[in-house]
Coordinates of C-alpha atoms and ligand atoms in Angstrom, one line a residue:
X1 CA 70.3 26.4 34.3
X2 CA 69.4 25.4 37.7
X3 CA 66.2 26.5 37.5
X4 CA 65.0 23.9 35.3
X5 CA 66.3 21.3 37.6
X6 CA 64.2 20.7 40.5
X7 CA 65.4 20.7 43.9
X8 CA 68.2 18.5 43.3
X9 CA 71.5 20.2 45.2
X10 CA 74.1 21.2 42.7
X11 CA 77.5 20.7 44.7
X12 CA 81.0 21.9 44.3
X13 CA 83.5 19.7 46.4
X14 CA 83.8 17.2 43.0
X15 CA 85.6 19.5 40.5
X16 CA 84.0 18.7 36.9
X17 CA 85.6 21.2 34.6
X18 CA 82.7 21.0 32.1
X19 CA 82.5 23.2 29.2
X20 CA 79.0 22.1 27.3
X21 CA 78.8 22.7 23.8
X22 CA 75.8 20.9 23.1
X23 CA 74.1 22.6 25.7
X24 CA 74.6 25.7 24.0
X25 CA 72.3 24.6 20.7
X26 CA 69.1 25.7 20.8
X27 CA 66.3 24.2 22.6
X28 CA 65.1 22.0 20.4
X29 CA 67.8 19.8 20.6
X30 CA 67.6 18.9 23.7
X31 CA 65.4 19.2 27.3
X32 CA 67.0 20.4 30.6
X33 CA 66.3 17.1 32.9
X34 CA 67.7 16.3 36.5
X35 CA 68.4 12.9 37.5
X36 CA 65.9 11.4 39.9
X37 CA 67.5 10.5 43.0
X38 CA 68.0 7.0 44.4
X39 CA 67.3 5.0 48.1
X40 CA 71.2 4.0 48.8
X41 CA 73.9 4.4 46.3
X42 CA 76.8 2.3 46.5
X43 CA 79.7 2.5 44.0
X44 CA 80.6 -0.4 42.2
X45 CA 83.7 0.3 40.6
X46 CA 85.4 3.7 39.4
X47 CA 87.4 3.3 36.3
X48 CA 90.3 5.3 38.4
X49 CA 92.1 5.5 35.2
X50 CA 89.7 6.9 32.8
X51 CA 88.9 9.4 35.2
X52 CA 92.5 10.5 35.6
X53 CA 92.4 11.0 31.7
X54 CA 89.5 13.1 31.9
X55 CA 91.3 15.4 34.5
X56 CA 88.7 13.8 37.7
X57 CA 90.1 13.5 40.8
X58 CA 89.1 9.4 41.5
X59 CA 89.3 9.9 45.3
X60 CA 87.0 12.5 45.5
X61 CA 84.8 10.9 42.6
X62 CA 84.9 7.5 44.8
X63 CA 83.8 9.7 48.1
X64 CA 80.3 10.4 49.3
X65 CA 79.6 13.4 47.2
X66 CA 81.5 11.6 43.8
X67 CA 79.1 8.7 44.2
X68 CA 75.6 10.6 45.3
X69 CA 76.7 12.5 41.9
X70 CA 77.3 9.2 39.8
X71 CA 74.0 7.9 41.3
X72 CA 72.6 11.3 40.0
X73 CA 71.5 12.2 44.0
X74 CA 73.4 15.5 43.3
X75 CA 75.2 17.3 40.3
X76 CA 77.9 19.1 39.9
X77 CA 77.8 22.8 39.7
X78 CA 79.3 22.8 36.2
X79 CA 76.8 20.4 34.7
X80 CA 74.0 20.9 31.8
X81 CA 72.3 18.0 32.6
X82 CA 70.3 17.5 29.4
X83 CA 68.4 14.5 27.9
X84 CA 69.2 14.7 24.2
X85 CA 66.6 14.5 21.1
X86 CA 67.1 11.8 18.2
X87 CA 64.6 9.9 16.1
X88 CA 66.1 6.2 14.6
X89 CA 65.2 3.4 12.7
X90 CA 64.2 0.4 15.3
X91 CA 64.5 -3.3 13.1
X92 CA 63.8 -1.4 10.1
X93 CA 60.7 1.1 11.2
X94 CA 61.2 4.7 11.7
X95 CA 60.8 6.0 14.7
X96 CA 60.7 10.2 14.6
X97 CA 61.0 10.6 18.4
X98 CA 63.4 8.6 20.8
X99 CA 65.4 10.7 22.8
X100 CA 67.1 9.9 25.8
X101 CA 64.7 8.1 27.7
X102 CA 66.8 7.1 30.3
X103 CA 70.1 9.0 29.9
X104 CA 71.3 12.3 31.2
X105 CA 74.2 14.0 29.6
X106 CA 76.0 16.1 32.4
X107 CA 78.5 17.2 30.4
X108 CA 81.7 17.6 28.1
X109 CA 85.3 17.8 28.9
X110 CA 88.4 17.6 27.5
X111 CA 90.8 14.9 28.2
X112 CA 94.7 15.0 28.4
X113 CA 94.9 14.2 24.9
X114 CA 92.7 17.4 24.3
X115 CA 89.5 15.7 22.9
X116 CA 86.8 16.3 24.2
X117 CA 84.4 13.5 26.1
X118 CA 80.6 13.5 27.3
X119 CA 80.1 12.4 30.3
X120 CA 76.6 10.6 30.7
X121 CA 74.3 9.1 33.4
X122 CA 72.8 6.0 32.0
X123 CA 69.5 4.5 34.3
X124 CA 69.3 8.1 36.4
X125 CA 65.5 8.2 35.9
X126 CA 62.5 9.3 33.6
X127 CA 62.9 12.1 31.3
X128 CA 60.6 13.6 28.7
X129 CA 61.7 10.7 25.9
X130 CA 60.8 7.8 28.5
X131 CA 57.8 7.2 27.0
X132 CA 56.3 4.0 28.8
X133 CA 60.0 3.6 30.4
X134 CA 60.8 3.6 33.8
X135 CA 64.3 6.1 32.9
X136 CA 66.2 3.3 35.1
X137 CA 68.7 0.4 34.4
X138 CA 69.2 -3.0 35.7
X139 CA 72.3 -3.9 37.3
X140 CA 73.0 -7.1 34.6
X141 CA 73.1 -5.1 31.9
X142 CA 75.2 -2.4 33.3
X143 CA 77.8 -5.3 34.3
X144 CA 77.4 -6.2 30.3
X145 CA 78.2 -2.8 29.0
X146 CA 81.0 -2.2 31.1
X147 CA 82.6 -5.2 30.7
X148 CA 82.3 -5.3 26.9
X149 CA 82.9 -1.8 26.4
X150 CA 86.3 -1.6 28.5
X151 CA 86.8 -4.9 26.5
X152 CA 86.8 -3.4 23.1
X153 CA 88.9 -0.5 24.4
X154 CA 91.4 -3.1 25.1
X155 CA 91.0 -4.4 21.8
X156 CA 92.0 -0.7 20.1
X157 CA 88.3 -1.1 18.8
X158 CA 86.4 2.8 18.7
X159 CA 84.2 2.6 21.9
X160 CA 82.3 4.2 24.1
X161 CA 84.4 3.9 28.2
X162 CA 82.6 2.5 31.6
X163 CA 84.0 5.3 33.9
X164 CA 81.3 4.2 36.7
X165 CA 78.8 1.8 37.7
X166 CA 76.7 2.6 41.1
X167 CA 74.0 -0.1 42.3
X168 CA 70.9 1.9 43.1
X169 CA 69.5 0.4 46.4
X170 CA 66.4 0.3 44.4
X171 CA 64.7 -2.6 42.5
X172 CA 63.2 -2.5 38.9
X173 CA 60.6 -4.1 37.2
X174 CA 61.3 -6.4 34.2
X175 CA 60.2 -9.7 33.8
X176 CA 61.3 -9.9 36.9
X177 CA 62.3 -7.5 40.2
X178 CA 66.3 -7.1 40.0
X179 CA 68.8 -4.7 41.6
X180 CA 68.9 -1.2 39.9
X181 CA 72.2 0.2 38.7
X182 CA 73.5 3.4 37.2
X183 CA 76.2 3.3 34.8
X184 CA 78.5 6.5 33.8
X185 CA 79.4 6.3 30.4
X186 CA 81.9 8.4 28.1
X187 CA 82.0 9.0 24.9
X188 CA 83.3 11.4 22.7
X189 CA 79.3 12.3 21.7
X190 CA 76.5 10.9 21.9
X191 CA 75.2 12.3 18.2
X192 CA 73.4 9.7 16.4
X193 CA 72.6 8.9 13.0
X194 CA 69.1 9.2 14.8
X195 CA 70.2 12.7 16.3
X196 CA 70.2 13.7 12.0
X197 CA 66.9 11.7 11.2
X198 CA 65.4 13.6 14.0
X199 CA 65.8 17.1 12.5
X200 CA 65.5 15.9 8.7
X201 CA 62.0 14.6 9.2
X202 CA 61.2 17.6 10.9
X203 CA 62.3 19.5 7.7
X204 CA 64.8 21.5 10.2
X205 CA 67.4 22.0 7.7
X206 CA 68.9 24.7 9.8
X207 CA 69.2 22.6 13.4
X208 CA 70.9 20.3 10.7
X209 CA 73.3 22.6 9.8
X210 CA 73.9 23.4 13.1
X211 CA 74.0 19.7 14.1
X212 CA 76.6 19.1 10.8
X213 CA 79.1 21.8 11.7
X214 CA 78.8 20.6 15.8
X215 CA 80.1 17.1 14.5
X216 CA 82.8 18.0 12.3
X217 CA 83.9 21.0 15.0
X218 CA 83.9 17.8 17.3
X219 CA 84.9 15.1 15.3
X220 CA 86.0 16.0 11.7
X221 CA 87.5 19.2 12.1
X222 CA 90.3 18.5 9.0
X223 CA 87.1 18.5 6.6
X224 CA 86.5 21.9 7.2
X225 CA 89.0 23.0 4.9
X226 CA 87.1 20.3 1.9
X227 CA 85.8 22.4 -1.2
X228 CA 82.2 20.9 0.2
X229 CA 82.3 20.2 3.7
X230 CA 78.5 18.2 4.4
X231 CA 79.8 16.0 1.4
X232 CA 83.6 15.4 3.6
X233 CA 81.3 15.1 6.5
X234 CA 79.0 12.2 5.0
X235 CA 82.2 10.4 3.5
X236 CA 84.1 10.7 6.9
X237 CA 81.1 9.2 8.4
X238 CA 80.9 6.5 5.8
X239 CA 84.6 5.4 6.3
X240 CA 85.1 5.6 10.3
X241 CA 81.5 2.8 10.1
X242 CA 82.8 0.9 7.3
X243 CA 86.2 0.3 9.6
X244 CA 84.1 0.3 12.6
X245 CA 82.5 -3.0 11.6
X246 CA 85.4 -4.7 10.0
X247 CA 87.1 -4.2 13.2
X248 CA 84.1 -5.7 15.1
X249 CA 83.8 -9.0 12.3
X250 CA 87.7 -9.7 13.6
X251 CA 87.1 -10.0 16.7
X252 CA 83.8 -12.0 16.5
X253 CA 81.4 -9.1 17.9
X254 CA 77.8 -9.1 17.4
X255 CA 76.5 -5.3 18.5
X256 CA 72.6 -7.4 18.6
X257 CA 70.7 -4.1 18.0
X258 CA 71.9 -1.7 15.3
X259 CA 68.8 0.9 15.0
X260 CA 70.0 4.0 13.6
X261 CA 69.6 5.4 17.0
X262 CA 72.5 3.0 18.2
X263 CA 74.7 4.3 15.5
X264 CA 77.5 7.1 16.8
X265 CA 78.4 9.2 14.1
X266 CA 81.7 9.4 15.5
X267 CA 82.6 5.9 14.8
X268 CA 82.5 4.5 17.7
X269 CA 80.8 1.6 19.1
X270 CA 77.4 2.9 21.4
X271 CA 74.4 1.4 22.5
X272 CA 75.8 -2.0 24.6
X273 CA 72.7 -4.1 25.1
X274 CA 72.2 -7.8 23.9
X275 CA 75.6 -7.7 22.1
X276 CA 77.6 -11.0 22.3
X277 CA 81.1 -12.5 20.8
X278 CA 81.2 -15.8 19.0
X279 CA 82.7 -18.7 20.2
X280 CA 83.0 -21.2 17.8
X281 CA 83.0 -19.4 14.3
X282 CA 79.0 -19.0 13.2
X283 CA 78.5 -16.2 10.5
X284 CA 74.5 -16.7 11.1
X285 CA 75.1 -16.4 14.8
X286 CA 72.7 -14.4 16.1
X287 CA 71.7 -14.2 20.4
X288 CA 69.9 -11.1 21.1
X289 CA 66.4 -12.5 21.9
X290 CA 64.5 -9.0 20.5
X291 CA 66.1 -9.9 17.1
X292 CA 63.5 -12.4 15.8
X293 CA 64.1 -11.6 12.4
X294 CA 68.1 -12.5 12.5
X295 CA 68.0 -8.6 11.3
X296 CA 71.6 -8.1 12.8
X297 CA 73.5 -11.2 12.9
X298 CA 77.2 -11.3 12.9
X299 CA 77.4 -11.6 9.0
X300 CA 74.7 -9.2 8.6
X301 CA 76.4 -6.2 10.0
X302 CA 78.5 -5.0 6.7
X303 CA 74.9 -4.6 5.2
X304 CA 73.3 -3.2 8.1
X305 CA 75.7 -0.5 8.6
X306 CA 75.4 0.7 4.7
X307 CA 71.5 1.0 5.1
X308 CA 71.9 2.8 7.9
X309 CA 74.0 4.9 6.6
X310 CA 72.1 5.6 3.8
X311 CA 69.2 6.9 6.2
X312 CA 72.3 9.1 7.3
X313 CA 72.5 10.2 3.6
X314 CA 68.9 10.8 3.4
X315 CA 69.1 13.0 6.3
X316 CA 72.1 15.1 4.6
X317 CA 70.2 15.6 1.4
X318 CA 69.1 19.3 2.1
X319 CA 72.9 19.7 2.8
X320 CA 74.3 18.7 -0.3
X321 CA 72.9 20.7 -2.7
X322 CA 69.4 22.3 -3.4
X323 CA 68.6 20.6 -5.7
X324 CA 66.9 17.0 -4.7
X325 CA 68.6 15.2 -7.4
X326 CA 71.5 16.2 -7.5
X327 CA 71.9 15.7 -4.1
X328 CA 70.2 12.1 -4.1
X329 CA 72.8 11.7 -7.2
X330 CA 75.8 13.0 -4.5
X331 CA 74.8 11.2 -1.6
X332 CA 74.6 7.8 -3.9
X333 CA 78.4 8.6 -4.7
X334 CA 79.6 9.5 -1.1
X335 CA 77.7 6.1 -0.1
X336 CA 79.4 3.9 -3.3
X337 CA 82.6 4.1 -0.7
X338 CA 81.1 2.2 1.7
X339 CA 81.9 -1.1 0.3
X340 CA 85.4 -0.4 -0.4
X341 CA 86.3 0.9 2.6
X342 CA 85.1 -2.0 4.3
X343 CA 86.4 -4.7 2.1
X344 CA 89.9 -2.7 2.2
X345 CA 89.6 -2.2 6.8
X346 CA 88.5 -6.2 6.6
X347 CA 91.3 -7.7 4.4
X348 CA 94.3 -5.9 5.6
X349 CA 93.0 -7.3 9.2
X350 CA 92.3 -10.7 8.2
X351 CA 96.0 -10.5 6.5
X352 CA 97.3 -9.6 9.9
X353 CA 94.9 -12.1 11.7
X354 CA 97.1 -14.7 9.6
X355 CA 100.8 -13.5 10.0
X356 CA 100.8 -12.2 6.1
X357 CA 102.6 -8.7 6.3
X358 CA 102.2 -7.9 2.4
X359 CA 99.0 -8.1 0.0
X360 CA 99.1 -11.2 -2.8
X361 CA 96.7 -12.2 -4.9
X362 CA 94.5 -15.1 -3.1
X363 CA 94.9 -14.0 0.1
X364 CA 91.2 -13.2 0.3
X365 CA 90.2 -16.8 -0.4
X366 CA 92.5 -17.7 1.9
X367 CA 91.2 -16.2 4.6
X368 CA 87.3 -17.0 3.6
X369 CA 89.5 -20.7 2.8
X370 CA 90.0 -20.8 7.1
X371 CA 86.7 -19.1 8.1
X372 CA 84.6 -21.8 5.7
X373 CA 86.7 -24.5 7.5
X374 CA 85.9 -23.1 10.9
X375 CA 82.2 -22.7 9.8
X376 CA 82.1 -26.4 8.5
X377 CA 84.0 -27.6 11.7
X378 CA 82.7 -25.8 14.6
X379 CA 86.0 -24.4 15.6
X380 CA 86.7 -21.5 18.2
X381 CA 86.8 -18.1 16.5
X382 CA 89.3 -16.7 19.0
X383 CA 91.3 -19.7 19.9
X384 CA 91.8 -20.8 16.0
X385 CA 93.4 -17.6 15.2
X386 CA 95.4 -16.8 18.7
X387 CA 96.7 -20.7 18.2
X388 CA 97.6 -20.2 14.8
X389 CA 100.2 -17.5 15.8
X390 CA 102.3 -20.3 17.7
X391 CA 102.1 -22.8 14.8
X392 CA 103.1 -20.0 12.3
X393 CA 106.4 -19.8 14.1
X394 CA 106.4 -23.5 14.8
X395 CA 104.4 -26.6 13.1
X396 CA 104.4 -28.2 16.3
X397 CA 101.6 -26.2 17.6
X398 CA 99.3 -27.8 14.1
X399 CA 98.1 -30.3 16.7
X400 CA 96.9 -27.4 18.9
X401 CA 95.3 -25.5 16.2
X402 CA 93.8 -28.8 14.5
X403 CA 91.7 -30.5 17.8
X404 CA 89.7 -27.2 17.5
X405 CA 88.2 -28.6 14.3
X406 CA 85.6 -31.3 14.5
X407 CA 87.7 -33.0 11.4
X408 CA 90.7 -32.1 12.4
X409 CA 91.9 -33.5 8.9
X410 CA 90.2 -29.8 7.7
X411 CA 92.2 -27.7 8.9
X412 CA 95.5 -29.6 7.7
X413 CA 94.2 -29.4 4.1
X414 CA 93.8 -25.7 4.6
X415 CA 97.2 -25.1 6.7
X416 CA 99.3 -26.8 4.0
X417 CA 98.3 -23.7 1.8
X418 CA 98.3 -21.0 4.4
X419 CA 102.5 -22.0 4.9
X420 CA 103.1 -22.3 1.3
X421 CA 102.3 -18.7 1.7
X422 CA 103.5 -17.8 4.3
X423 CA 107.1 -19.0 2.8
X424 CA 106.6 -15.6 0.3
X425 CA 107.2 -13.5 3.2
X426 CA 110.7 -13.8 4.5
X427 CA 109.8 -12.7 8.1
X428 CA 111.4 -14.0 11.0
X429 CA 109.6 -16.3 13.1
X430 CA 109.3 -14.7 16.7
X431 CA 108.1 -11.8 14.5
X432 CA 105.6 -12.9 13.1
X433 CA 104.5 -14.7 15.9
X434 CA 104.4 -11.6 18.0
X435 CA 102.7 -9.5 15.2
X436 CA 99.8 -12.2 15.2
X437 CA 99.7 -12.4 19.3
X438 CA 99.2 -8.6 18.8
X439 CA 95.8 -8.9 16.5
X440 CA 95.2 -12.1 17.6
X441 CA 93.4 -11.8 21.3
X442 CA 93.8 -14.8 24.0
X443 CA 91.1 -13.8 25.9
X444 CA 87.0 -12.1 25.0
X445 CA 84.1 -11.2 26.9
X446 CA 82.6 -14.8 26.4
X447 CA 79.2 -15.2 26.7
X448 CA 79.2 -17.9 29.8
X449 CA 81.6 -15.3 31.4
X450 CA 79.6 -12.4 31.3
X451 CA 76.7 -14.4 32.5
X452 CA 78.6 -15.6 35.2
X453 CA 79.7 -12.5 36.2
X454 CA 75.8 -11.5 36.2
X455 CA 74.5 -14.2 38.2
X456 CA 77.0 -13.8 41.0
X457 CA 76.6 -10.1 41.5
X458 CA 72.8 -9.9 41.2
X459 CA 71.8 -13.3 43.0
X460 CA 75.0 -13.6 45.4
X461 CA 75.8 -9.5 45.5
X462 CA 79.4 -11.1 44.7
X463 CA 81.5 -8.3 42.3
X464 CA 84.5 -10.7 42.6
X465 CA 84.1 -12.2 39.2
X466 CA 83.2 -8.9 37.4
X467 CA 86.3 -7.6 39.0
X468 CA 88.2 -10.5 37.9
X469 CA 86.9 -10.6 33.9
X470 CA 87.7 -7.2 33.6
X471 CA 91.6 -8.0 35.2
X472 CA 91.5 -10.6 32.8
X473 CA 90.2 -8.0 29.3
X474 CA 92.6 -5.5 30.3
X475 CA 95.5 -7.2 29.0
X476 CA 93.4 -9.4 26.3
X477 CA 96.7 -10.1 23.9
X478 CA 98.7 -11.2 26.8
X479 CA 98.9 -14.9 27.8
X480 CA 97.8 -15.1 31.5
X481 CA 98.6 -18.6 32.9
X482 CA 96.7 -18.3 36.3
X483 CA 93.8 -17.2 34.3
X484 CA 93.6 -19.7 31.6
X485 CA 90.2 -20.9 32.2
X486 CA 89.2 -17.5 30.8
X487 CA 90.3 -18.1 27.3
X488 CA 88.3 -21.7 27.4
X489 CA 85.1 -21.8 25.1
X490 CA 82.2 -22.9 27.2
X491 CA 81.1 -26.3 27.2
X492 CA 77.7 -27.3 25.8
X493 CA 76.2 -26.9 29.4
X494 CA 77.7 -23.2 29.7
X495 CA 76.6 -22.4 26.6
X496 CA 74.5 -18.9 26.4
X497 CA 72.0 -19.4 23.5
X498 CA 70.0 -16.1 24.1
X499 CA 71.0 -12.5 25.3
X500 CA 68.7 -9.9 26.1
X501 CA 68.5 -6.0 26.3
X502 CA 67.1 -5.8 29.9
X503 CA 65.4 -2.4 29.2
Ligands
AMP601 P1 67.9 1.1 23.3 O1 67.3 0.0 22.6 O2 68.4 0.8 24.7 O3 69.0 1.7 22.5 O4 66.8 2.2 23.6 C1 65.9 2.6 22.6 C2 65.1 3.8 23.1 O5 64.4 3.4 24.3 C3 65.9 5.0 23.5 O6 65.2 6.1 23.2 C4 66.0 4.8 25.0 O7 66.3 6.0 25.7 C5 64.7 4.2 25.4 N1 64.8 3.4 26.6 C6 65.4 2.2 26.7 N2 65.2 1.7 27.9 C7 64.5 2.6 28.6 C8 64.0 2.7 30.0 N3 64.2 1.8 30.9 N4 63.3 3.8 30.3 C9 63.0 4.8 29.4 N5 63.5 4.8 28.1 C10 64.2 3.7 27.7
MG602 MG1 70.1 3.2 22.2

């Protein structure tokens, strides 16, 4: 393999035991790229945790060789190194060739819970998909992903992990110079729906296979034993999207750009760019400032995810069945579950959202009942619901709930039926209350926050405050008194109104 890599030094002191699958698919799937080495690599921050999980040793991986290797200076004997191939739909127009343009897989391992994990260099230089790129990544957006990515972790939310973020020593161009970063990333692939449109409109109905029975090896193993396994396949991906997005809509996310490349066909969230959390509850929110269209605002995403999932299903057909129609008839079917399965993964976490623990008739216009009222009122998305789990227990904490409502009068007019039900449920108070607090988080990655963090490490070279948000998301159910500022929406001077990709 090291033949194709240049005359970067492949070092042993930093044991990676990778074992790469994907690097063993034929060539077309991929290209053998190095990383392009940078001026002065300095680590960040080593997720010490994750990389105990992954069976890294973090002291080695924080010394001199662990960070010229998470800088991509040097890899590890064991890598691939390979910059993947995937086509995707970019705000609706198709795409056939992205690639990694500025990622480098170095390989898979398998963790202590035995699943196995890509490790990936994101910002380590040009590869053949840069196309007018420059392969790097600026330090704000690196801050972004890690933060929001751990974030969501915290959250039990499928997600990519932040093991490493290095700063470069090197500036890039975008609109304006800014510090260079390089950010390790894990996931448990990186196969796209994108990675399937890639082969299907090449006609390649045989890397397709291949690529089909890689992601259910990897991901879906239990639909091997299905009477039709592609079909399984398509409606495992179809379910773990469909609960994907419900579990983003409960916690306010906006992902801000999902292209069909940005899609993981292993359900979990990928592609951190201009993504943002609401404060006060907006379902036409929208920041990313590449989304002129409102293409993938917060209440947008249900819909988005079923038509890009029906490219998926496009991309299956020649798996299905031989025959076109039949399989257009089939894939119409497997997609038919979409709805369902989000509409069931949405309403059972709304329930919970609200303290109810059993499923009544009304409870869904109950729930739309609150979200109206916030809507109508300009109340806090996160604070409404993590307040409400105190005045479930205890009426006294209406008042807190109610001054989050511009008419505060609102939300007593909706409350008065949310306890009538709550009375059908003979739960005891504390646990209920602690049922909520566990759904129900204190604290996000608020916009002004994340900003904040931003400004201070690339205009002050201050990591305090990232450091200190990402103390804060670790424990995001748990009431932190010294850190109470955290859980504050901003005030209209703080407020973020756009958020962009930085690419
Ligand atoms: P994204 O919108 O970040 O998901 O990226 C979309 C496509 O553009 C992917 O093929 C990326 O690899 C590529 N890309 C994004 N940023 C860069 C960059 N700075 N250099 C090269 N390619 C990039
Ligand atoms: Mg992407």
């Amino acid at each position: 393999m090291a033949q194709a890599l240049g005359e970067l030094d492949r070092v042993t002191a930093v044991q990676f035991p990778f074992d790469n699958t994907y690097a063993r698919l034929p060539a077309r799937f991929f290209t053998h790229t190095a990383p392009t080495p940078v001026a002065a690599p300095r680590l960040i921050r080593l997720n010490r945790p994750l990389a105990l999980q992954l069976g890294l040793d973090p002291d080695s991986l924080s010394g001199e060789e662990g960070v010229a290797i998470l800088a991509g200076n040097c890899i590890p004997d064991t890598a691939a190194a390979i910059a993947t191939a995937y086509a995707g739909h970019q705000f609706g127009g198709f795409v056939p060739q992205l690639g990694d343009g500025r990622a480098i897989l170095l390989g898979e391992v398998i963790d202590d819970a035995g699943i196995r994990r890509d490790i990936q260099l994101k910002g380590a230089g040009r590869t053949p998909f840069s196309r007018r790129g420059d392969g790097r990544a600026a330090l704000g957006p690196v801050l972004r992903e890690y933060v929001v990515s751990e974030a969501m972790f915290a959250f039990g939310i499928p997600t990519t992990r932040a093991l490493a973020a290095v700063i470069t020593g090197e500036e890039v161009a975008r609109e304006t110079m800014l510090p260079g970063a390089v950010f390790t990333r894990v996931a448990s692939s990186h196969i796209r729906v994108g990675t399937f449109q890639f082969f299907a409109t090449r006609d390649d109905v045989e890397a397709l296979r291949l690529l089909a029975d890689h992601v259910i090896a990897r991901h879906y193993p239990h639909v091997i034993d299905a009477e039709r396994p592609y079909r399984a396949l398509l409606d495992a991906v179809i379910r773990a999207q469909a609960e994907l997005i419900a579990q983003w809509l409960l916690v306010g996310f906006i992902h801000g750009v999902m292209n069909t490349d940005n899609m993981s066909v292993s359900g979990e969230t990928i592609d951190y760019g201009p993504c943002a959390f609401l404060d006060h509850y907006d379902p036409t929110a929208v920041w990313s400032a590449i989304d002129r269209g409102s293409r993938y605002a917060y209440m947008s995403q249900p819909a988005i995810g079923h038509w890009n999932l029906t490219r998926l299903a496009e991309s299956f057909l020649p798996l299905l069945c031989d025959d076109n129609d039949a399989a257009v008839t089939d894939a119409k079917e497997a997609l038919s579950a979409y709805a369902p399965a989000f509409e069931k993964a949405y309403q059972t976490g709304l329930r919970r959202k609200l303290g109810l623990f059993r499923n009544a008739d009304g409870d869904v216009s109950l729930g739309r009942a609150l979200l109206n009222t916030m809507a109508d009122n300009g109340a806090d998305f996160t604070l409404t619901f993590r307040r409400l789990s105190d005045a479930a227990a205890n009426p006294g904490g209406d008042a807190a709930v109610r001054s989050l409502f511009g008419e505060p009068s609102a939300y007593d007019d909706w409350a008065r039926q949310w306890r009538e039900r709550l009375q059908q449920e003979s739960i005891d108070a504390a646990a209920r209350r602690n049922a909520m607090r566990a759904v129900n988080p204190a604290y996000i990655p608020r916009n002004h926050r994340v900003e904040a963090v931003i400004r201070a490490a690339v205009d002050e070279n201050d990591f305090r405050p990232f450091e200190e948000l990402l103390a804060v998301l670790s424990k995001p159910f748990e009431d932190q008194p010294v850190f109470a500022e955290y859980a504050r929406p901003p005030e209209a001077n703080e407020r973020v109104h756009q958020t962009f990709c930085g690419t």
